[in-house]
Amino acid sequence: MKKDFTILGIESTCDETSAALLVGGKKLLSNVVYSQIEEHKKYHGVVPELASRAHAAKIAAVIAQALDGKQIDCVAFAHGPGLPGGLMVGRVAAETLANFTNTPIIGINHLEGHLFACEFEDGEVKKPLSFPLVALIVSGGHTELWYVKGYGDYKVLGRTRDDAAGEAFDKVAKLLGLPYPGGPQVSAQALKGKRDAIDFPRPLLPGTWEFSFSGIKTSVSYYLKDHPNVNVPDVCASFEQAVCETLVKKTMLAADKYKVKHIAVGGGVAANTLLRELMNQAAQKRGITTHFVPRNMSSDNAAMIALAAWKKLEHAGEKASEKKWNININPNLKVKNWGK
Ligand code: KG4
Ligand code: ZN
C-alpha cells in the first residue's frame, strides 16, 4: 500500500455520528465526532428512533468536515454490532461515497475498533499492541473477553449474559436520578463515597468466562427501596468497586489461564479511573503490561474504525470490496478471525 494511503472511517453504531481520516495507518488528519447525548439525555438512555434520525441529520456534515476536500483511497464503516437504524445510515453514506469517489469499501466490526483504539496516542498510532494478549472490551452495549494471538486472530472467551458494564452504570445512574451517560456521573459521585459502605455482589460465574451485571443493578435497586435516605456517593462508590473488581478479576483469571504478558482494555468504560487503577495494580503484580485506550479515544469514534480497516488491509491482505454496495449490516455481528 502506498505510504499516504488514506482511509475514511465512518461510525454510526450507537449514539455518536463520526467520520475520520487516517493516513498511512499512522496519522489522524481528522476525527469528527457528533455526540447525540443531548438528544437522549432526558430519556436516561439511547432511544433508537431518535438515534437513527440524528445520524441521518448529521452524517453528511460530519463526513464533509472530516474530509475537508481531501482525496481518499478507501471507505471503511462499522457494519455491526449496533442499532439497525444507525448502521443503515452509515452504510448508505459509505456506499454513496465509495461509488462517488470510485474507491473500495470495507465493513468493520465496531468492537475490533475499540481494541485497536488502544494504539492511538495524541492523534497518532504510536503504541502498537503486543501479542498474545487478553482483551477486555467494555462499553455501553458490550462486555467481552478475548484471547488475541495476533492481529485478527481471536478466540472469544466470553460475553455478558445480560447487561453490559456500561449499561449497568447507566441504569444505576438512572435509579439515582443522575444524568445520562451514567458512567462518568457515577464515577464522579463515587469519589466522595466509601467503597466498602455496601456489599454489592461480585458475579464471577466460576467455570465460565461470562459476565453478568444485571444482578448488581438489581441489588442497587433493592438497596434504594430499603434505604430511602440513601447516601448517593456511598452507593456509587460501592457499586463502582463491585463492577470494577469483577472486571479485573475475570481479566486476570484469563491472563493467568492463557499465560499472557499483555492485556488490552478498550470501550467507553475503559475511561473509568478505578478500573484503570485496579487493573494496573493487578497486572503489575503479575508482570503484565496493560494497553489502555487513551481516554479521548475510549468512546465511539471513527478513527478506530479507520485504523481497524488499515490493520485488516495490512495484516490480512484483506481486499477492500470491489463491489461498492450491499455491504451487509449486522446488528448482532460477532468478532471473527480474519481470513475466515
Ligand atoms: O464505547 P461507548 O462509547 O459506546 C458503546 O459502544 O456502547 O461506551 C459508552 C458507555 C456508556 O455506558 C457510559 O456510561 C460508559 O461507556 N462510560 C463509563 C465512563 N465513561 C463512559 N463508564 C464508567 N466510567 C466512566 N468513566
Ligand atoms: Zn462502542
GROMACS .gro file of C-alpha atoms and ligand atoms in nm:
model
  367
    1MET     CA    1   0.000   0.000   0.000
    2LYS     CA    2   0.126   0.348  -0.077
    3LYS     CA    3   0.263   0.549   0.213
    4ASP     CA    4  -0.011   0.807   0.214
    5PHE     CA    5  -0.296   0.557   0.169
    6THR     CA    6  -0.591   0.744   0.313
    7ILE     CA    7  -0.889   0.573   0.477
    8LEU     CA    8  -1.214   0.748   0.557
    9GLY     CA    9  -1.370   0.582   0.863
   10ILE     CA   10  -1.740   0.613   0.941
   11GLU     CA   11  -1.901   0.524   1.275
   12SER     CA   12  -2.275   0.531   1.347
   13THR     CA   13  -2.348   0.218   1.551
   14CYS     CA   14  -2.498   0.382   1.859
   15ASP     CA   15  -2.522   0.747   1.963
   16GLU     CA   16  -2.215   0.906   1.807
   17THR     CA   17  -2.201   1.012   1.443
   18SER     CA   18  -1.837   1.020   1.346
   19ALA     CA   19  -1.603   1.036   1.048
   20ALA     CA   20  -1.222   1.031   1.045
   21LEU     CA   21  -0.931   1.037   0.801
   22LEU     CA   22  -0.631   0.814   0.871
   23VAL     CA   23  -0.320   0.846   0.653
   24GLY     CA   24  -0.066   0.566   0.607
   25GLY     CA   25  -0.213   0.376   0.901
   26LYS     CA   26  -0.041   0.625   1.131
   27LYS     CA   27  -0.160   0.979   1.131
   28LEU     CA   28  -0.509   1.105   1.201
   29LEU     CA   29  -0.592   1.403   0.985
   30SER     CA   30  -0.936   1.438   1.139
   31ASN     CA   31  -1.171   1.265   1.380
   32VAL     CA   32  -1.502   1.449   1.387
   33VAL     CA   33  -1.748   1.320   1.649
   34TYR     CA   34  -2.101   1.445   1.684
   35SER     CA   35  -2.239   1.314   2.012
   36GLN     CA   36  -2.615   1.271   2.046
   37ILE     CA   37  -2.606   1.289   2.427
   38GLU     CA   38  -2.833   1.594   2.434
   39GLU     CA   39  -3.099   1.410   2.229
   40HIS     CA   40  -3.102   1.109   2.464
   41LYS     CA   41  -3.037   1.275   2.799
   42LYS     CA   42  -3.394   1.321   2.909
   43TYR     CA   43  -3.469   0.951   2.848
   44HIS     CA   44  -3.163   0.836   3.052
   45GLY     CA   45  -3.054   0.614   2.765
   46VAL     CA   46  -3.031   0.582   2.387
   47VAL     CA   47  -3.368   0.592   2.208
   48PRO     CA   48  -3.307   0.401   1.881
   49GLU     CA   49  -3.553   0.600   1.669
   50LEU     CA   50  -3.406   0.933   1.783
   51ALA     CA   51  -3.057   0.797   1.723
   52SER     CA   52  -3.141   0.699   1.362
   53ARG     CA   53  -3.286   1.042   1.292
   54ALA     CA   54  -2.989   1.223   1.444
   55HIS     CA   55  -2.742   1.011   1.243
   56ALA     CA   56  -2.935   1.086   0.923
   57ALA     CA   57  -2.941   1.456   1.006
   58LYS     CA   58  -2.570   1.487   1.087
   59ILE     CA   59  -2.376   1.231   0.889
   60ALA     CA   60  -2.328   1.431   0.569
   61ALA     CA   61  -2.196   1.735   0.754
   62VAL     CA   62  -1.972   1.523   0.978
   63ILE     CA   63  -1.821   1.346   0.675
   64ALA     CA   64  -1.774   1.672   0.485
   65GLN     CA   65  -1.592   1.821   0.783
   66ALA     CA   66  -1.368   1.516   0.823
   67LEU     CA   67  -1.285   1.506   0.451
   68ASP     CA   68  -1.221   1.877   0.416
   69GLY     CA   69  -1.183   1.830   0.041
   70LYS     CA   70  -0.912   1.559   0.067
   71GLN     CA   71  -0.876   1.258  -0.162
   72ILE     CA   72  -0.939   0.911  -0.020
   73ASP     CA   73  -0.827   0.560  -0.116
   74CYS     CA   74  -1.076   0.354   0.082
   75VAL     CA   75  -1.402   0.393   0.275
   76ALA     CA   76  -1.445   0.191   0.596
   77PHE     CA   77  -1.761   0.185   0.801
   78ALA     CA   78  -1.877   0.000   1.111
   79HIS     CA   79  -2.127  -0.256   0.982
   80GLY     CA   80  -2.211  -0.401   1.325
   81PRO     CA   81  -2.279  -0.469   1.602
   82GLY     CA   82  -2.513  -0.181   1.678
   83LEU     CA   83  -2.856  -0.033   1.633
   84PRO     CA   84  -3.008  -0.119   1.292
   85GLY     CA   85  -3.114   0.238   1.206
   86GLY     CA   86  -2.773   0.389   1.272
   87LEU     CA   87  -2.598   0.107   1.087
   88MET     CA   88  -2.816   0.169   0.781
   89VAL     CA   89  -2.735   0.539   0.780
   90GLY     CA   90  -2.362   0.455   0.795
   91ARG     CA   91  -2.395   0.203   0.518
   92VAL     CA   92  -2.580   0.439   0.282
   93ALA     CA   93  -2.326   0.715   0.345
   94ALA     CA   94  -2.032   0.478   0.293
   95GLU     CA   95  -2.170   0.318  -0.023
   96THR     CA   96  -2.262   0.653  -0.174
   97LEU     CA   97  -1.915   0.789  -0.111
   98ALA     CA   98  -1.736   0.477  -0.232
   99ASN     CA   99  -1.930   0.491  -0.556
  100PHE     CA  100  -1.898   0.864  -0.598
  101THR     CA  101  -1.519   0.858  -0.543
  102ASN     CA  102  -1.472   0.518  -0.710
  103THR     CA  103  -1.286   0.381  -0.408
  104PRO     CA  104  -1.316   0.037  -0.247
  105ILE     CA  105  -1.522  -0.015   0.065
  106ILE     CA  106  -1.471  -0.228   0.373
  107GLY     CA  107  -1.706  -0.324   0.659
  108ILE     CA  108  -1.553  -0.319   1.008
  109ASN     CA  109  -1.663  -0.478   1.334
  110HIS     CA  110  -1.716  -0.193   1.580
  111LEU     CA  111  -1.569  -0.395   1.870
  112GLU     CA  112  -1.245  -0.455   1.680
  113GLY     CA  113  -1.230  -0.078   1.650
  114HIS     CA  114  -1.243  -0.049   2.030
  115LEU     CA  115  -0.946  -0.287   2.057
  116PHE     CA  116  -0.728  -0.107   1.803
  117ALA     CA  117  -0.810   0.233   1.953
  118CYS     CA  118  -0.559   0.128   2.225
  119GLU     CA  119  -0.280   0.202   1.974
  120PHE     CA  120  -0.356   0.575   1.949
  121GLU     CA  121  -0.177   0.849   2.137
  122ASP     CA  122  -0.208   1.220   2.062
  123GLY     CA  123  -0.380   1.163   1.729
  124GLU     CA  124  -0.125   0.913   1.604
  125VAL     CA  125  -0.079   0.538   1.607
  126LYS     CA  126   0.211   0.522   1.849
  127LYS     CA  127   0.156   0.228   2.084
  128PRO     CA  128   0.141  -0.100   1.892
  129LEU     CA  129  -0.033  -0.385   2.072
  130SER     CA  130   0.188  -0.671   2.189
  131PHE     CA  131   0.064  -1.026   2.141
  132PRO     CA  132  -0.057  -1.263   2.264
  133LEU     CA  133  -0.289  -1.064   2.487
  134VAL     CA  134  -0.618  -1.085   2.670
  135ALA     CA  135  -0.856  -0.808   2.567
  136LEU     CA  136  -1.142  -0.670   2.771
  137ILE     CA  137  -1.386  -0.477   2.554
  138VAL     CA  138  -1.614  -0.295   2.789
  139SER     CA  139  -1.871  -0.050   2.660
  140GLY     CA  140  -2.233   0.057   2.689
  141GLY     CA  141  -2.358  -0.223   2.465
  142HIS     CA  142  -2.094  -0.494   2.511
  143THR     CA  143  -1.868  -0.661   2.765
  144GLU     CA  144  -1.644  -0.925   2.611
  145LEU     CA  145  -1.323  -1.106   2.699
  146TRP     CA  146  -1.099  -1.221   2.412
  147TYR     CA  147  -0.774  -1.412   2.382
  148VAL     CA  148  -0.591  -1.245   2.094
  149LYS     CA  149  -0.290  -1.423   1.944
  150GLY     CA  150  -0.219  -1.158   1.682
  151TYR     CA  151  -0.394  -0.912   1.454
  152GLY     CA  152  -0.721  -1.073   1.352
  153ASP     CA  153  -0.654  -1.394   1.544
  154TYR     CA  154  -0.923  -1.406   1.810
  155LYS     CA  155  -1.077  -1.652   2.048
  156VAL     CA  156  -1.382  -1.501   2.215
  157LEU     CA  157  -1.370  -1.635   2.572
  158GLY     CA  158  -1.696  -1.490   2.700
  159ARG     CA  159  -1.952  -1.215   2.685
  160THR     CA  160  -2.205  -1.073   2.925
  161ARG     CA  161  -2.518  -1.281   2.971
  162ASP     CA  162  -2.732  -0.974   3.028
  163ASP     CA  163  -2.635  -0.610   3.082
  164ALA     CA  164  -2.306  -0.470   2.959
  165ALA     CA  165  -2.095  -0.300   3.228
  166GLY     CA  166  -2.159   0.048   3.082
  167GLU     CA  167  -2.530  -0.028   3.066
  168ALA     CA  168  -2.522  -0.115   3.437
  169PHE     CA  169  -2.354   0.221   3.510
  170ASP     CA  170  -2.623   0.396   3.302
  171LYS     CA  171  -2.911   0.211   3.473
  172VAL     CA  172  -2.776   0.271   3.824
  173ALA     CA  173  -2.735   0.640   3.738
  174LYS     CA  174  -3.099   0.646   3.629
  175LEU     CA  175  -3.207   0.481   3.957
  176LEU     CA  176  -3.018   0.754   4.143
  177GLY     CA  177  -3.159   1.033   3.926
  178LEU     CA  178  -2.819   1.113   3.774
  179PRO     CA  179  -2.797   1.224   3.409
  180TYR     CA  180  -2.708   1.008   3.106
  181PRO     CA  181  -2.448   0.879   3.029
  182GLY     CA  182  -2.421   0.738   3.377
  183GLY     CA  183  -2.060   0.615   3.383
  184PRO     CA  184  -1.885   0.948   3.434
  185GLN     CA  185  -2.161   1.068   3.671
  186VAL     CA  186  -2.147   0.762   3.896
  187SER     CA  187  -1.769   0.780   3.892
  188ALA     CA  188  -1.767   1.146   3.997
  189GLN     CA  189  -2.008   1.075   4.285
  190ALA     CA  190  -1.803   0.772   4.388
  191LEU     CA  191  -1.502   0.992   4.461
  192LYS     CA  192  -1.693   1.133   4.761
  193GLY     CA  193  -1.813   0.794   4.893
  194LYS     CA  194  -1.687   0.489   5.080
  195ARG     CA  195  -1.611   0.191   4.857
  196ASP     CA  196  -1.686  -0.063   5.132
  197ALA     CA  197  -2.008   0.103   5.254
  198ILE     CA  198  -2.239  -0.152   5.086
  199ASP     CA  199  -2.153  -0.508   4.993
  200PHE     CA  200  -2.290  -0.541   4.638
  201PRO     CA  201  -2.234  -0.880   4.468
  202ARG     CA  202  -1.930  -0.965   4.254
  203PRO     CA  203  -2.076  -1.207   3.999
  204LEU     CA  204  -1.775  -1.416   3.897
  205LEU     CA  205  -1.969  -1.705   3.737
  206PRO     CA  206  -1.690  -1.957   3.809
  207GLY     CA  207  -1.611  -2.204   3.537
  208THR     CA  208  -1.715  -1.962   3.263
  209TRP     CA  209  -1.564  -1.651   3.107
  210GLU     CA  210  -1.904  -1.486   3.101
  211PHE     CA  211  -2.014  -1.175   3.284
  212SER     CA  212  -2.348  -1.076   3.437
  213PHE     CA  213  -2.417  -0.725   3.562
  214SER     CA  214  -2.795  -0.717   3.592
  215GLY     CA  215  -2.774  -0.871   3.943
  216ILE     CA  216  -2.558  -0.586   4.076
  217LYS     CA  217  -2.801  -0.337   3.927
  218THR     CA  218  -3.097  -0.518   4.089
  219SER     CA  219  -2.914  -0.520   4.426
  220VAL     CA  220  -2.871  -0.145   4.396
  221SER     CA  221  -3.241  -0.102   4.322
  222TYR     CA  222  -3.341  -0.318   4.628
  223TYR     CA  223  -3.096  -0.125   4.842
  224LEU     CA  224  -3.250   0.205   4.733
  225LYS     CA  225  -3.602   0.078   4.815
  226ASP     CA  226  -3.490  -0.027   5.166
  227HIS     CA  227  -3.294   0.293   5.232
  228PRO     CA  228  -3.499   0.598   5.134
  229ASN     CA  229  -3.242   0.845   5.270
  230VAL     CA  230  -2.956   0.692   5.087
  231ASN     CA  231  -2.604   0.833   5.072
  232VAL     CA  232  -2.560   0.861   4.693
  233PRO     CA  233  -2.178   0.878   4.692
  234ASP     CA  234  -2.158   0.560   4.906
  235VAL     CA  235  -2.390   0.373   4.667
  236CYS     CA  236  -2.188   0.491   4.367
  237ALA     CA  237  -1.852   0.407   4.526
  238SER     CA  238  -1.965   0.060   4.638
  239PHE     CA  239  -2.130  -0.016   4.302
  240GLU     CA  240  -1.826   0.102   4.105
  241GLN     CA  241  -1.597  -0.106   4.325
  242ALA     CA  242  -1.810  -0.419   4.270
  243VAL     CA  243  -1.820  -0.378   3.891
  244CYS     CA  244  -1.452  -0.293   3.854
  245GLU     CA  245  -1.333  -0.572   4.086
  246THR     CA  246  -1.539  -0.819   3.884
  247LEU     CA  247  -1.397  -0.698   3.552
  248VAL     CA  248  -1.041  -0.704   3.682
  249LYS     CA  249  -1.070  -1.044   3.847
  250LYS     CA  250  -1.205  -1.216   3.536
  251THR     CA  251  -0.950  -1.048   3.312
  252MET     CA  252  -0.667  -1.162   3.539
  253LEU     CA  253  -0.805  -1.516   3.559
  254ALA     CA  254  -0.799  -1.524   3.179
  255ALA     CA  255  -0.449  -1.373   3.169
  256ASP     CA  256  -0.328  -1.647   3.409
  257LYS     CA  257  -0.501  -1.926   3.223
  258TYR     CA  258  -0.369  -1.817   2.882
  259LYS     CA  259  -0.029  -1.717   3.027
  260VAL     CA  260  -0.022  -1.380   2.853
  261LYS     CA  261   0.209  -1.094   2.941
  262HIS     CA  262  -0.017  -0.825   2.794
  263ILE     CA  263  -0.373  -0.713   2.834
  264ALA     CA  264  -0.570  -0.452   2.641
  265VAL     CA  265  -0.876  -0.265   2.763
  266GLY     CA  266  -1.099  -0.073   2.522
  267GLY     CA  267  -1.450   0.073   2.505
  268GLY     CA  268  -1.631   0.356   2.685
  269VAL     CA  269  -1.596   0.206   3.035
  270ALA     CA  270  -1.216   0.187   2.985
  271ALA     CA  271  -1.218   0.559   3.069
  272ASN     CA  272  -1.307   0.467   3.427
  273THR     CA  273  -1.029   0.570   3.665
  274LEU     CA  274  -1.092   0.299   3.924
  275LEU     CA  275  -1.093   0.029   3.657
  276ARG     CA  276  -0.761   0.158   3.527
  277GLU     CA  277  -0.610   0.168   3.877
  278LEU     CA  278  -0.728  -0.178   3.984
  279MET     CA  279  -0.631  -0.333   3.651
  280ASN     CA  280  -0.285  -0.175   3.657
  281GLN     CA  281  -0.227  -0.288   4.017
  282ALA     CA  282  -0.329  -0.647   3.943
  283ALA     CA  283  -0.127  -0.651   3.620
  284GLN     CA  284   0.184  -0.511   3.786
  285LYS     CA  285   0.179  -0.790   4.046
  286ARG     CA  286   0.194  -1.042   3.762
  287GLY     CA  287   0.446  -0.856   3.547
  288ILE     CA  288   0.180  -0.794   3.285
  289THR     CA  289   0.173  -0.477   3.075
  290THR     CA  290  -0.158  -0.300   3.016
  291HIS     CA  291  -0.265  -0.134   2.693
  292PHE     CA  292  -0.545   0.103   2.788
  293VAL     CA  293  -0.723   0.303   2.523
  294PRO     CA  294  -0.645   0.673   2.571
  295ARG     CA  295  -0.940   0.840   2.743
  296ASN     CA  296  -1.015   1.066   2.447
  297MET     CA  297  -1.048   0.763   2.217
  298SER     CA  298  -1.241   0.535   2.453
  299SER     CA  299  -1.594   0.624   2.346
  300ASP     CA  300  -1.725   0.564   1.995
  301ASN     CA  301  -1.530   0.735   1.717
  302ALA     CA  302  -1.449   0.678   1.351
  303ALA     CA  303  -1.071   0.694   1.393
  304MET     CA  304  -1.079   0.346   1.548
  305ILE     CA  305  -1.285   0.218   1.253
  306ALA     CA  306  -1.034   0.358   1.003
  307LEU     CA  307  -0.746   0.202   1.200
  308ALA     CA  308  -0.917  -0.138   1.213
  309ALA     CA  309  -0.956  -0.118   0.834
  310TRP     CA  310  -0.586  -0.036   0.794
  311LYS     CA  311  -0.492  -0.333   1.013
  312LYS     CA  312  -0.708  -0.564   0.806
  313LEU     CA  313  -0.561  -0.441   0.479
  314GLU     CA  314  -0.206  -0.457   0.617
  315HIS     CA  315  -0.211  -0.782   0.813
  316ALA     CA  316  -0.474  -0.995   0.647
  317GLY     CA  317  -0.426  -0.882   0.291
  318GLU     CA  318  -0.798  -0.815   0.316
  319LYS     CA  319  -0.924  -0.694  -0.013
  320ALA     CA  320  -1.145  -0.395   0.022
  321SER     CA  321  -1.451  -0.496  -0.173
  322GLU     CA  322  -1.461  -0.402  -0.538
  323LYS     CA  323  -1.839  -0.419  -0.530
  324LYS     CA  324  -1.943  -0.092  -0.382
  325TRP     CA  325  -2.283  -0.170  -0.248
  326ASN     CA  326  -2.460  -0.436  -0.046
  327ILE     CA  327  -2.202  -0.449   0.231
  328ASN     CA  328  -2.441  -0.608   0.475
  329ILE     CA  329  -2.504  -0.456   0.811
  330ASN     CA  330  -2.546  -0.691   1.107
  331PRO     CA  331  -2.680  -0.556   1.439
  332ASN     CA  332  -2.551  -0.873   1.613
  333LEU     CA  333  -2.221  -0.903   1.432
  334LYS     CA  334  -1.973  -1.122   1.622
  335VAL     CA  335  -1.599  -1.079   1.605
  336LYS     CA  336  -1.434  -1.344   1.391
  337ASN     CA  337  -1.090  -1.436   1.270
  338TRP     CA  338  -0.968  -1.261   0.959
  339GLY     CA  339  -0.948  -1.481   0.659
  340LYS     CA  340  -1.235  -1.696   0.785
  341KG4     O1  341  -1.796   0.258   2.382
  341KG4     P1  342  -1.908   0.351   2.408
  341KG4     O2  343  -1.889   0.497   2.374
  341KG4     O3  344  -2.039   0.308   2.337
  341KG4     C1  345  -2.074   0.176   2.310
  341KG4     O4  346  -2.016   0.117   2.218
  341KG4     O5  347  -2.160   0.129   2.386
  341KG4     O6  348  -1.942   0.337   2.565
  341KG4     C2  349  -2.037   0.414   2.628
  341KG4     C3  350  -2.053   0.364   2.770
  341KG4     C4  351  -2.171   0.427   2.844
  341KG4     O7  352  -2.246   0.322   2.904
  341KG4     C5  353  -2.104   0.513   2.951
  341KG4     O8  354  -2.180   0.528   3.069
  341KG4     C6  355  -1.977   0.436   2.977
  341KG4     O9  356  -1.936   0.392   2.848
  341KG4     N1  357  -1.873   0.520   3.036
  341KG4     C7  358  -1.821   0.497   3.158
  341KG4     C8  359  -1.728   0.601   3.183
  341KG4     N2  360  -1.726   0.683   3.073
  341KG4     C9  361  -1.815   0.630   2.984
  341KG4     N3  362  -1.846   0.401   3.249
  341KG4    C10  363  -1.777   0.406   3.366
  341KG4     N4  364  -1.689   0.502   3.396
  341KG4    C11  365  -1.661   0.601   3.309
  341KG4     N5  366  -1.571   0.695   3.340
  342ZN      ZN  367  -1.862   0.132   2.119
   0.00000   0.00000   0.00000
